[in-house]
Tab-separated table of N, CA and C in Angstrom:
chain	number	residue	atom	x	y	z
P	14	MET	N	1.019	-0.846	-0.288
P	14	MET	CA	0.256	-0.139	-0.315
P	14	MET	C	1.002	1.482	0.139
P	15	GLU	N	0.383	2.179	-0.460
P	15	GLU	CA	1.432	3.735	-0.660
P	15	GLU	C	0.870	4.335	0.746
P	16	PRO	N	1.683	4.811	1.499
P	16	PRO	CA	1.536	6.014	1.831
P	16	PRO	C	0.376	6.990	1.666
P	17	ALA	N	-1.045	7.612	2.593
P	17	ALA	CA	-1.744	8.404	2.269
P	17	ALA	C	-0.848	10.089	2.488
P	18	PRO	N	-1.531	10.413	1.157
P	18	PRO	CA	-0.682	12.175	0.902
P	18	PRO	C	-0.790	12.705	2.265
P	19	THR	N	0.502	13.502	2.463
P	19	THR	CA	-0.034	14.680	3.495
P	19	THR	C	-0.620	16.025	2.604
P	20	PRO	N	-0.864	16.641	4.057
P	20	PRO	CA	-1.664	17.454	3.511
P	20	PRO	C	-1.188	18.746	2.733
P	21	ALA	N	-1.484	19.748	2.406
P	21	ALA	CA	-0.329	20.801	2.070
P	21	ALA	C	-0.729	21.872	2.502
P	22	ALA	N	0.364	22.185	3.130
P	22	ALA	CA	1.115	23.116	3.976
P	22	ALA	C	0.736	24.433	3.483
P	23	PRO	N	-0.291	25.381	5.360
P	23	PRO	CA	-1.341	26.119	4.676
P	23	PRO	C	-0.800	27.256	3.816
P	24	SER	N	-1.974	27.932	3.018
P	24	SER	CA	-0.358	29.090	1.679
P	24	SER	C	0.458	30.264	2.693
P	25	THR	N	0.799	30.420	2.590
P	25	THR	CA	1.189	32.125	2.910
P	25	THR	C	2.021	32.674	1.873
P	26	ARG	N	1.493	34.138	1.800
P	26	ARG	CA	1.692	34.986	0.742
P	26	ARG	C	3.086	36.102	1.581
P	27	GLN	N	3.737	36.775	1.337
P	27	GLN	CA	4.515	38.016	0.991
P	27	GLN	C	4.654	38.745	0.570
P	28	TRP	N	5.324	40.117	0.782
P	28	TRP	CA	5.685	41.313	-0.562
P	28	TRP	C	6.844	41.833	0.510
P	29	ARG	N	7.666	42.295	-0.282
P	29	ARG	CA	8.560	42.292	-0.267
P	29	ARG	C	9.353	43.271	-0.666
P	30	VAL	N	10.157	44.310	-0.177
P	30	VAL	CA	10.901	45.663	-1.179
P	30	VAL	C	12.111	45.086	-2.346
P	31	PRO	N	11.474	45.708	-3.361
P	31	PRO	CA	11.640	45.294	-4.775
P	31	PRO	C	13.649	44.999	-4.383
P	32	PRO	N	13.674	44.447	-5.008
P	32	PRO	CA	15.425	44.161	-4.982
P	32	PRO	C	16.316	45.152	-5.273
P	33	ALA	N	15.985	45.552	-6.009
P	33	ALA	CA	17.156	46.753	-6.613
P	33	ALA	C	16.967	47.956	-5.273
P	34	LEU	N	15.749	47.773	-4.891
P	34	LEU	CA	15.797	49.156	-4.060
P	34	LEU	C	17.373	49.308	-3.005
P	35	PRO	N	17.719	48.092	-2.161
P	35	PRO	CA	19.118	48.309	-1.142
P	35	PRO	C	19.762	49.124	-2.051
P	36	ALA	N	19.946	48.498	-3.238
P	36	ALA	CA	21.121	48.203	-3.807
P	36	ALA	C	21.018	49.830	-4.630
P	37	LEU	N	19.783	50.385	-4.892
P	37	LEU	CA	20.050	51.589	-5.096
P	37	LEU	C	20.235	52.517	-4.148
P	38	LYS	N	19.993	52.620	-2.999
P	38	LYS	CA	20.403	53.346	-1.871
P	38	LYS	C	21.439	53.176	-1.529
P	39	LEU	N	22.546	52.299	-1.290
P	39	LEU	CA	23.459	51.627	-1.269
P	39	LEU	C	24.312	53.044	-2.562
P	40	VAL	N	24.278	52.653	-3.364
P	40	VAL	CA	24.625	53.181	-4.558
P	40	VAL	C	24.952	54.889	-4.773
P	41	GLY	N	23.432	55.289	-3.682
P	41	GLY	CA	23.269	56.597	-3.968
P	41	GLY	C	23.728	56.887	-2.188
P	42	ALA	N	24.200	56.466	-1.106
P	42	ALA	CA	24.692	56.936	-0.179
P	42	ALA	C	26.672	56.691	0.181
P	43	ALA	N	27.016	55.908	-1.254
P	43	ALA	CA	28.223	56.067	-1.854
P	43	ALA	C	28.252	57.159	-3.057
P	44	ALA	N	27.214	57.710	-3.676
P	44	ALA	CA	27.168	58.771	-4.467
P	44	ALA	C	27.164	60.225	-3.788
P	45	LEU	N	26.797	60.149	-2.627
P	45	LEU	CA	26.561	61.626	-1.522
P	45	LEU	C	28.099	61.766	-1.118
P	46	VAL	N	28.856	60.263	-0.770
P	46	VAL	CA	29.917	60.439	-0.323
P	46	VAL	C	31.348	61.127	-0.878
P	47	GLY	N	30.691	61.225	-2.219
P	47	GLY	CA	31.944	61.211	-3.319
P	47	GLY	C	31.590	62.578	-3.795
P	48	LEU	N	30.408	62.662	-3.279
P	48	LEU	CA	29.827	63.974	-3.775
P	48	LEU	C	30.355	64.988	-2.724
P	49	GLY	N	30.552	65.041	-1.389
P	49	GLY	CA	30.736	65.741	-0.691
P	49	GLY	C	32.239	65.538	-0.404
P	50	LEU	N	32.715	64.921	-1.353
P	50	LEU	CA	34.553	65.265	-0.884
P	50	LEU	C	34.808	65.976	-1.740
P	51	VAL	N	34.041	65.852	-3.663
P	51	VAL	CA	34.129	66.666	-4.369
P	51	VAL	C	34.144	67.940	-4.631
P	52	PHE	N	33.094	68.527	-3.842
P	52	PHE	CA	32.546	70.079	-3.717
P	52	PHE	C	32.410	69.829	-2.097
P	53	GLY	N	33.021	69.538	-1.481
P	53	GLY	CA	33.663	70.120	0.138
P	53	GLY	C	33.976	71.133	-0.009
P	54	ASP	N	35.629	71.351	-0.673
P	54	ASP	CA	35.800	72.480	-1.177
P	54	ASP	C	36.164	72.680	0.587
P	55	GLY	N	36.654	71.248	0.982
P	55	GLY	CA	37.922	71.454	2.485
P	55	GLY	C	36.848	72.298	3.959
P	56	ASP	N	35.227	72.022	3.258
P	56	ASP	CA	34.541	72.331	4.510
P	56	ASP	C	34.338	71.820	5.175
P	57	ARG	N	34.070	71.238	6.473
P	57	ARG	CA	34.009	70.680	6.829
P	57	ARG	C	32.522	69.963	7.136
P	58	VAL	N	31.289	71.280	7.464
P	58	VAL	CA	30.292	70.817	7.340
P	58	VAL	C	30.088	70.417	6.574
P	59	ARG	N	30.069	70.448	5.435
P	59	ARG	CA	29.083	70.397	4.193
P	59	ARG	C	29.996	68.560	3.929
P	60	LEU	N	30.704	68.357	4.492
P	60	LEU	CA	31.391	67.086	3.941
P	60	LEU	C	30.685	66.686	5.022
P	61	VAL	N	30.270	66.632	6.733
P	61	VAL	CA	29.564	65.681	6.993
P	61	VAL	C	28.368	66.044	7.132
P	62	LEU	N	27.741	66.488	6.995
P	62	LEU	CA	25.885	66.486	6.342
P	62	LEU	C	26.059	65.438	5.416
P	63	ALA	N	27.106	65.409	4.014
P	63	ALA	CA	27.204	64.394	3.810
P	63	ALA	C	27.083	62.721	3.815
P	64	GLY	N	28.075	63.315	4.880
P	64	GLY	CA	28.468	61.817	5.533
P	64	GLY	C	27.143	61.612	6.136
P	65	ALA	N	26.560	62.321	7.592
P	65	ALA	CA	25.351	62.040	8.269
P	65	ALA	C	24.196	61.522	7.173
P	66	VAL	N	23.949	62.183	6.543
P	66	VAL	CA	22.460	61.742	5.276
P	66	VAL	C	22.898	60.459	4.113
P	67	ALA	N	23.950	60.048	3.624
P	67	ALA	CA	25.072	59.444	3.163
P	67	ALA	C	24.914	57.669	4.665
P	68	THR	N	24.738	58.097	5.813
P	68	THR	CA	24.562	57.165	6.574
P	68	THR	C	23.729	56.641	7.256
P	69	GLY	N	22.861	57.651	7.243
P	69	GLY	CA	21.181	57.108	7.166
P	69	GLY	C	20.543	57.066	5.675
P	70	LEU	N	20.611	57.104	4.340
P	70	LEU	CA	20.782	56.207	3.802
P	70	LEU	C	21.027	54.534	3.348
P	71	ALA	N	22.417	54.904	3.793
P	71	ALA	CA	23.034	53.510	4.308
P	71	ALA	C	21.724	52.321	4.842
P	72	GLY	N	22.677	53.379	6.578
P	72	GLY	CA	20.845	52.891	7.014
P	72	GLY	C	19.876	52.091	6.928
P	73	TRP	N	19.291	53.013	5.788
P	73	TRP	CA	17.524	52.360	5.221
P	73	TRP	C	17.913	51.081	4.680
P	74	ALA	N	19.184	51.363	4.040
P	74	ALA	CA	19.159	50.018	3.399
P	74	ALA	C	19.385	49.184	3.842
P	75	LEU	N	20.188	49.138	4.679
P	75	LEU	CA	20.811	47.710	5.846
P	75	LEU	C	19.477	46.825	6.014
P	76	ARG	N	18.231	48.235	6.787
P	76	ARG	CA	16.876	47.740	7.296
P	76	ARG	C	16.463	46.784	5.987
P	77	ASP	N	16.238	47.810	4.300
P	77	ASP	CA	15.667	46.320	3.338
P	77	ASP	C	16.405	45.261	3.051
P	78	LEU	N	18.211	45.080	3.722
P	78	LEU	CA	18.726	44.006	3.640
P	78	LEU	C	17.990	43.429	4.789
P	79	LEU	N	17.936	43.486	5.797
P	79	LEU	CA	17.576	42.249	7.482
P	79	LEU	C	16.422	41.611	7.215
P	80	ALA	N	14.858	43.054	6.410
P	80	ALA	CA	13.865	42.304	6.577
P	80	ALA	C	13.609	42.575	5.597
P	81	PRO	N	13.480	41.719	4.209
P	81	PRO	CA	13.430	42.510	3.685
P	81	PRO	C	11.613	42.351	3.366
P	82	VAL	N	10.834	41.098	3.733
P	82	VAL	CA	9.852	41.091	4.170
P	82	VAL	C	9.178	42.166	4.719
P	83	ARG	N	7.798	43.182	4.116
P	83	ARG	CA	7.379	43.860	5.287
P	83	ARG	C	6.012	43.370	5.268
P	84	LEU	N	5.538	42.359	4.533
P	84	LEU	CA	4.281	41.851	4.993
P	84	LEU	C	3.712	40.581	5.102
P	85	ALA	N	3.291	39.817	5.208
P	85	ALA	CA	2.811	38.308	5.242
P	85	ALA	C	1.515	38.047	5.624
P	86	VAL	N	0.814	37.290	4.889
P	86	VAL	CA	-0.549	36.618	5.120
P	86	VAL	C	-0.604	35.069	5.402
P	87	ASP	N	-1.224	34.257	6.360
P	87	ASP	CA	-1.372	33.185	6.528
P	87	ASP	C	-2.733	32.638	6.913
P	88	PRO	N	-3.558	31.903	7.155
P	88	PRO	CA	-4.946	30.965	7.991
P	88	PRO	C	-4.635	32.130	8.876
P	89	ALA	N	-3.639	32.117	10.049
P	89	ALA	CA	-3.816	32.133	11.122
P	89	ALA	C	-3.624	34.193	11.629
P	90	GLY	N	-3.469	34.612	10.498
P	90	GLY	CA	-3.367	35.917	10.454
P	90	GLY	C	-2.303	37.047	9.388
P	91	ILE	N	-2.227	38.207	10.199
P	91	ILE	CA	-0.900	39.236	9.015
P	91	ILE	C	0.434	39.024	10.010
P	92	THR	N	1.427	38.997	9.165
P	92	THR	CA	2.481	39.228	10.518
P	92	THR	C	3.346	40.511	9.473
P	93	VAL	N	3.478	41.349	10.549
P	93	VAL	CA	4.382	42.756	9.484
P	93	VAL	C	5.952	43.413	10.524
P	94	VAL	N	5.999	44.033	9.516
P	94	VAL	CA	7.175	44.354	9.829
P	94	VAL	C	7.416	44.959	11.759
P	95	ARG	N	8.197	45.252	12.101
P	95	ARG	CA	7.839	46.049	13.268
P	95	ARG	C	9.226	46.628	13.542
P	96	GLY	N	9.975	47.864	13.575
P	96	GLY	CA	10.644	48.402	13.836
P	96	GLY	C	11.919	48.173	13.457
P	97	PHE	N	13.147	48.537	13.476
P	97	PHE	CA	13.826	48.310	12.737
P	97	PHE	C	14.022	47.311	11.929
P	98	ALA	N	13.484	45.920	12.497
P	98	ALA	CA	13.696	44.836	11.402
P	98	ALA	C	13.201	43.508	11.907
P	99	GLY	N	12.403	43.382	12.931
P	99	GLY	CA	11.170	43.393	13.824
P	99	GLY	C	10.543	42.556	12.895
P	100	ARG	N	9.267	41.391	13.789
P	100	ARG	CA	8.337	41.146	13.056
P	100	ARG	C	7.182	41.324	14.189
P	101	ARG	N	6.120	41.248	14.164
P	101	ARG	CA	4.905	41.137	14.759
P	101	ARG	C	4.133	40.470	14.190
P	102	HIS	N	2.997	39.746	14.571
P	102	HIS	CA	2.027	38.648	13.846
P	102	HIS	C	1.080	39.266	14.936
P	103	LEU	N	-0.165	39.943	13.357
P	103	LEU	CA	-1.764	39.537	14.574
P	103	LEU	C	-2.281	39.195	13.692
P	104	ASP	N	-3.573	38.198	15.188
P	104	ASP	CA	-3.950	36.894	14.825
P	104	ASP	C	-5.448	37.992	13.656
P	105	TRP	N	-6.215	37.617	12.748
P	105	TRP	CA	-7.599	37.887	12.483
P	105	TRP	C	-8.358	38.604	13.212
P	106	ALA	N	-8.009	38.165	14.579
P	106	ALA	CA	-9.398	38.975	15.160
P	106	ALA	C	-8.667	40.485	15.700
P	107	ALA	N	-7.313	40.382	15.528
P	107	ALA	CA	-6.364	41.901	16.141
P	107	ALA	C	-6.989	43.331	14.956
P	108	VAL	N	-7.483	42.354	13.675
P	108	VAL	CA	-6.872	43.200	12.608
P	108	VAL	C	-8.149	43.768	12.123
P	109	GLU	N	-8.787	45.166	12.493
P	109	GLU	CA	-10.163	45.635	12.584
P	109	GLU	C	-10.576	46.208	11.819
P	110	ALA	N	-9.757	46.194	10.480
P	110	ALA	CA	-9.698	47.281	9.341
P	110	ALA	C	-8.558	47.012	8.307
P	111	ILE	N	-8.694	46.739	7.309
P	111	ILE	CA	-7.484	46.874	5.871
P	111	ILE	C	-8.343	47.971	5.008
P	112	THR	N	-7.148	48.721	4.368
P	112	THR	CA	-7.996	50.514	4.020
P	112	THR	C	-6.878	51.082	3.257
P	113	VAL	N	-7.009	51.998	1.917
P	113	VAL	CA	-6.160	51.540	0.902
P	113	VAL	C	-6.437	53.620	0.808
P	114	ASP	N	-5.369	54.064	1.494
P	114	ASP	CA	-6.242	56.011	1.475
P	114	ASP	C	-5.194	56.150	0.095
P	115	ARG	N	-6.019	56.799	-1.040
P	115	ARG	CA	-4.851	57.097	-1.938
P	115	ARG	C	-5.770	59.180	-1.822
P	116	ARG	N	-4.615	59.414	-1.906
P	116	ARG	CA	-4.502	60.632	-2.223
P	116	ARG	C	-3.357	61.657	-3.383
P	117	PRO	N	-3.961	62.449	-3.691
P	117	PRO	CA	-2.899	63.102	-4.590
P	117	PRO	C	-1.734	63.808	-3.861
P	118	ARG	N	-0.522	63.788	-4.549
P	118	ARG	CA	0.319	64.407	-3.864
P	118	ARG	C	1.656	64.480	-4.937
P	119	LEU	N	1.731	66.226	-5.132
P	119	LEU	CA	2.502	66.447	-6.582
P	119	LEU	C	2.092	66.312	-7.667
P	120	GLY	N	1.096	66.243	-7.946
P	120	GLY	CA	0.683	65.466	-9.358
P	120	GLY	C	0.258	64.448	-9.593
P	121	LEU	N	0.739	63.231	-8.221
P	121	LEU	CA	0.661	62.369	-8.782
P	121	LEU	C	-0.217	61.466	-7.704
P	122	SER	N	-0.785	60.268	-7.361
P	122	SER	CA	-2.071	59.966	-6.711
P	122	SER	C	-1.115	58.910	-6.460
P	123	ALA	N	-1.384	59.152	-4.557
P	123	ALA	CA	-0.410	58.427	-3.753
P	123	ALA	C	-0.802	56.940	-2.795
P	124	GLU	N	-0.530	55.597	-3.156
P	124	GLU	CA	-2.184	55.062	-2.523
P	124	GLU	C	-0.940	54.434	-1.563
P	125	VAL	N	-1.559	54.330	-0.091
P	125	VAL	CA	-1.284	53.569	1.128
P	125	VAL	C	-2.076	53.022	1.564
P	126	LEU	N	-1.355	51.236	2.213
P	126	LEU	CA	-2.191	50.343	2.498
P	126	LEU	C	-2.099	50.532	3.991
P	127	GLU	N	-3.570	50.718	4.813
P	127	GLU	CA	-2.964	50.977	6.126
P	127	GLU	C	-3.739	49.631	6.990
P	128	ILE	N	-3.420	48.672	7.910
P	128	ILE	CA	-4.387	47.787	8.619
P	128	ILE	C	-4.230	48.182	9.492
P	129	ASP	N	-5.572	48.792	10.297
P	129	ASP	CA	-5.647	48.760	11.467
P	129	ASP	C	-5.673	47.601	12.188
P	130	ALA	N	-5.053	47.500	13.904
P	130	ALA	CA	-4.716	46.592	14.691
P	130	ALA	C	-5.129	46.742	16.105
P	131	GLY	N	-6.270	47.846	15.866
P	131	GLY	CA	-6.784	48.519	17.312
P	131	GLY	C	-5.802	49.710	17.644
P	132	GLU	N	-4.729	48.921	18.339
P	132	GLU	CA	-3.599	49.569	18.796
P	132	GLU	C	-2.508	49.936	18.376
P	133	SER	N	-2.887	49.718	16.918
P	133	SER	CA	-1.502	49.740	16.750
P	133	SER	C	-1.740	50.447	15.077
P	134	LEU	N	-0.997	51.001	13.814
P	134	LEU	CA	-1.987	50.710	12.454
P	134	LEU	C	-0.159	50.777	11.878
P	135	HIS	N	-0.433	50.300	10.576
P	135	HIS	CA	0.784	49.648	10.582
P	135	HIS	C	0.374	50.829	8.723
P	136	LEU	N	1.562	51.298	8.561
P	136	LEU	CA	1.471	51.859	6.883
P	136	LEU	C	2.721	50.709	5.499
P	137	PHE	N	1.893	50.721	4.887
P	137	PHE	CA	3.073	50.151	3.403
P	137	PHE	C	2.866	50.541	2.317
P	138	GLY	N	4.044	50.888	1.904
P	138	GLY	CA	3.955	52.049	0.638
P	138	GLY	C	4.188	50.815	-0.854
P	139	ARG	N	3.710	51.846	-1.860
P	139	ARG	CA	4.258	50.711	-3.336
P	139	ARG	C	6.086	50.230	-2.822
P	140	TYR	N	6.959	51.294	-2.547
P	140	TYR	CA	7.898	50.656	-2.109
P	140	TYR	C	8.514	49.941	-1.462
P	141	ASP	N	7.402	49.685	0.019
P	141	ASP	CA	7.738	48.354	0.759
P	141	ASP	C	6.951	47.431	0.266
P	142	LEU	N	5.914	46.967	-0.774
P	142	LEU	CA	5.518	45.476	-0.988
P	142	LEU	C	6.088	45.488	-2.154
P	143	ASP	N	5.965	45.929	-2.851
P	143	ASP	CA	7.027	45.564	-4.505
P	143	ASP	C	5.134	45.581	-5.195
P	144	ALA	N	4.413	46.121	-4.745
P	144	ALA	CA	2.428	45.278	-5.293
P	144	ALA	C	2.240	47.470	-5.826
P	145	PRO	N	1.662	47.113	-5.542
P	145	PRO	CA	0.165	47.802	-5.654
P	145	PRO	C	-0.501	47.798	-4.145
P	146	PRO	N	-0.909	48.760	-4.059
P	146	PRO	CA	-1.261	48.763	-2.404
P	146	PRO	C	-3.437	48.393	-2.430
P	147	GLY	N	-3.317	48.400	-2.717
P	147	GLY	CA	-5.138	48.519	-3.916
P	147	GLY	C	-4.897	46.634	-3.619
P	148	GLU	N	-3.894	45.955	-4.900
P	148	GLU	CA	-4.306	44.584	-5.112
P	148	GLU	C	-3.491	43.999	-3.529
P	149	VAL	N	-2.928	44.170	-2.909
P	149	VAL	CA	-2.729	43.535	-1.910
P	149	VAL	C	-3.337	44.102	-0.028
P	150	ALA	N	-4.816	44.464	-0.258
P	150	ALA	CA	-5.692	44.508	0.144
P	150	ALA	C	-6.622	44.104	0.093
P	151	ASP	N	-6.910	42.964	-1.958
P	151	ASP	CA	-7.688	42.786	-1.502
P	151	ASP	C	-7.653	41.213	-1.731
P	152	ALA	N	-5.793	41.105	-1.838
P	152	ALA	CA	-5.626	39.848	-1.408
P	152	ALA	C	-5.757	38.910	0.154
P	153	LEU	N	-5.585	40.455	1.348
P	153	LEU	CA	-5.230	39.936	2.448
P	153	LEU	C	-6.553	39.741	2.306
P	154	ARG	N	-7.631	40.732	2.139
P	154	ARG	CA	-9.436	40.371	2.273
P	154	ARG	C	-10.139	39.353	1.983
P	155	ALA	N	-9.124	38.860	0.443
P	155	ALA	CA	-9.193	37.078	0.237
P	155	ALA	C	-9.278	36.244	1.297
P	156	ALA	N	-7.947	36.121	1.832
P	156	ALA	CA	-7.585	35.421	2.738
P	156	ALA	C	-8.081	35.199	4.418
P	157	HIS	N	-8.907	36.295	4.087
P	157	HIS	CA	-10.024	36.060	5.351
P	157	HIS	C	-11.236	37.099	5.376
P	158	PRO	N	-11.907	35.934	4.327
P	158	PRO	CA	-13.212	37.628	3.983
P	158	PRO	C	-14.330	37.599	4.860
P	159	GLY	N	-14.186	37.681	6.247
P	159	GLY	CA	-15.120	37.537	7.556
P	159	GLY	C	-15.161	38.524	8.162
P	160	MET	N	-13.896	39.225	7.634
P	160	MET	CA	-13.080	39.840	8.343
P	160	MET	C	-13.798	41.748	8.473
P	161	PRO	N	-14.381	42.088	9.829
P	161	PRO	CA	-15.480	43.161	9.727
P	161	PRO	C	-13.832	44.687	9.257
P	162	GLY	N	-14.818	45.535	8.750
P	162	GLY	CA	-13.773	46.470	7.904
P	162	GLY	C	-13.560	46.377	6.704
P	163	SER	N	-14.131	45.299	5.818
P	163	SER	CA	-12.694	45.008	5.760
P	163	SER	C	-13.720	46.135	3.779
P	164	GLY	N	-14.522	47.006	4.434
P	164	GLY	CA	-14.106	47.800	3.197
P	164	GLY	C	-13.416	48.900	2.685
P	165	GLN	N	-13.079	49.914	1.287
P	165	GLN	CA	-12.548	50.296	0.993
P	165	GLN	C	-12.094	51.727	1.991
P	166	GLY	N	-11.348	52.546	2.120
P	166	GLY	CA	-10.908	53.421	3.383
P	166	GLY	C	-11.412	55.066	2.286
P	167	ILE	N	-11.277	55.883	3.727
P	167	ILE	CA	-10.891	57.229	3.051
P	167	ILE	C	-10.532	57.733	2.226
P	168	GLY	N	-10.418	58.381	0.941
P	168	GLY	CA	-9.781	59.088	-0.170
P	168	GLY	C	-10.188	57.938	-1.088
P	169	VAL	N	-11.558	56.588	-1.494
P	169	VAL	CA	-11.119	55.864	-2.303
P	169	VAL	C	-11.728	56.333	-3.569
């Protein structure tokens, strides 16, 4: 007799930072240091300012490398990035609403995915998810269709 097939593992879906983004941030940090050296003209303030901004940009890139997955969903709930590189799992019971906020900014329309977990609000943009926030919101709602507050948010 053949063994019975094992049930498939519960489906998990993840959204992450685009792979090229951390590299682009690191190149930008190196360019800022280079520009600070070239155009600093011996002025320490310009060099320190360029170094500080480059350090911030490199730290931002480091976060993208340490915690590239910003959002994940499974049958038990949603896992979001917390702090610099930590994670927090939100059970479906803790999630009050999933909305997409669309607003015009500088002549362009910007979308932000908002996950309201009562005591915390988690915001994700296009470059956090490598997907349009509206599509991610639809996927999250489909993962738990009975979730309260699954309607569209303000600005939609």
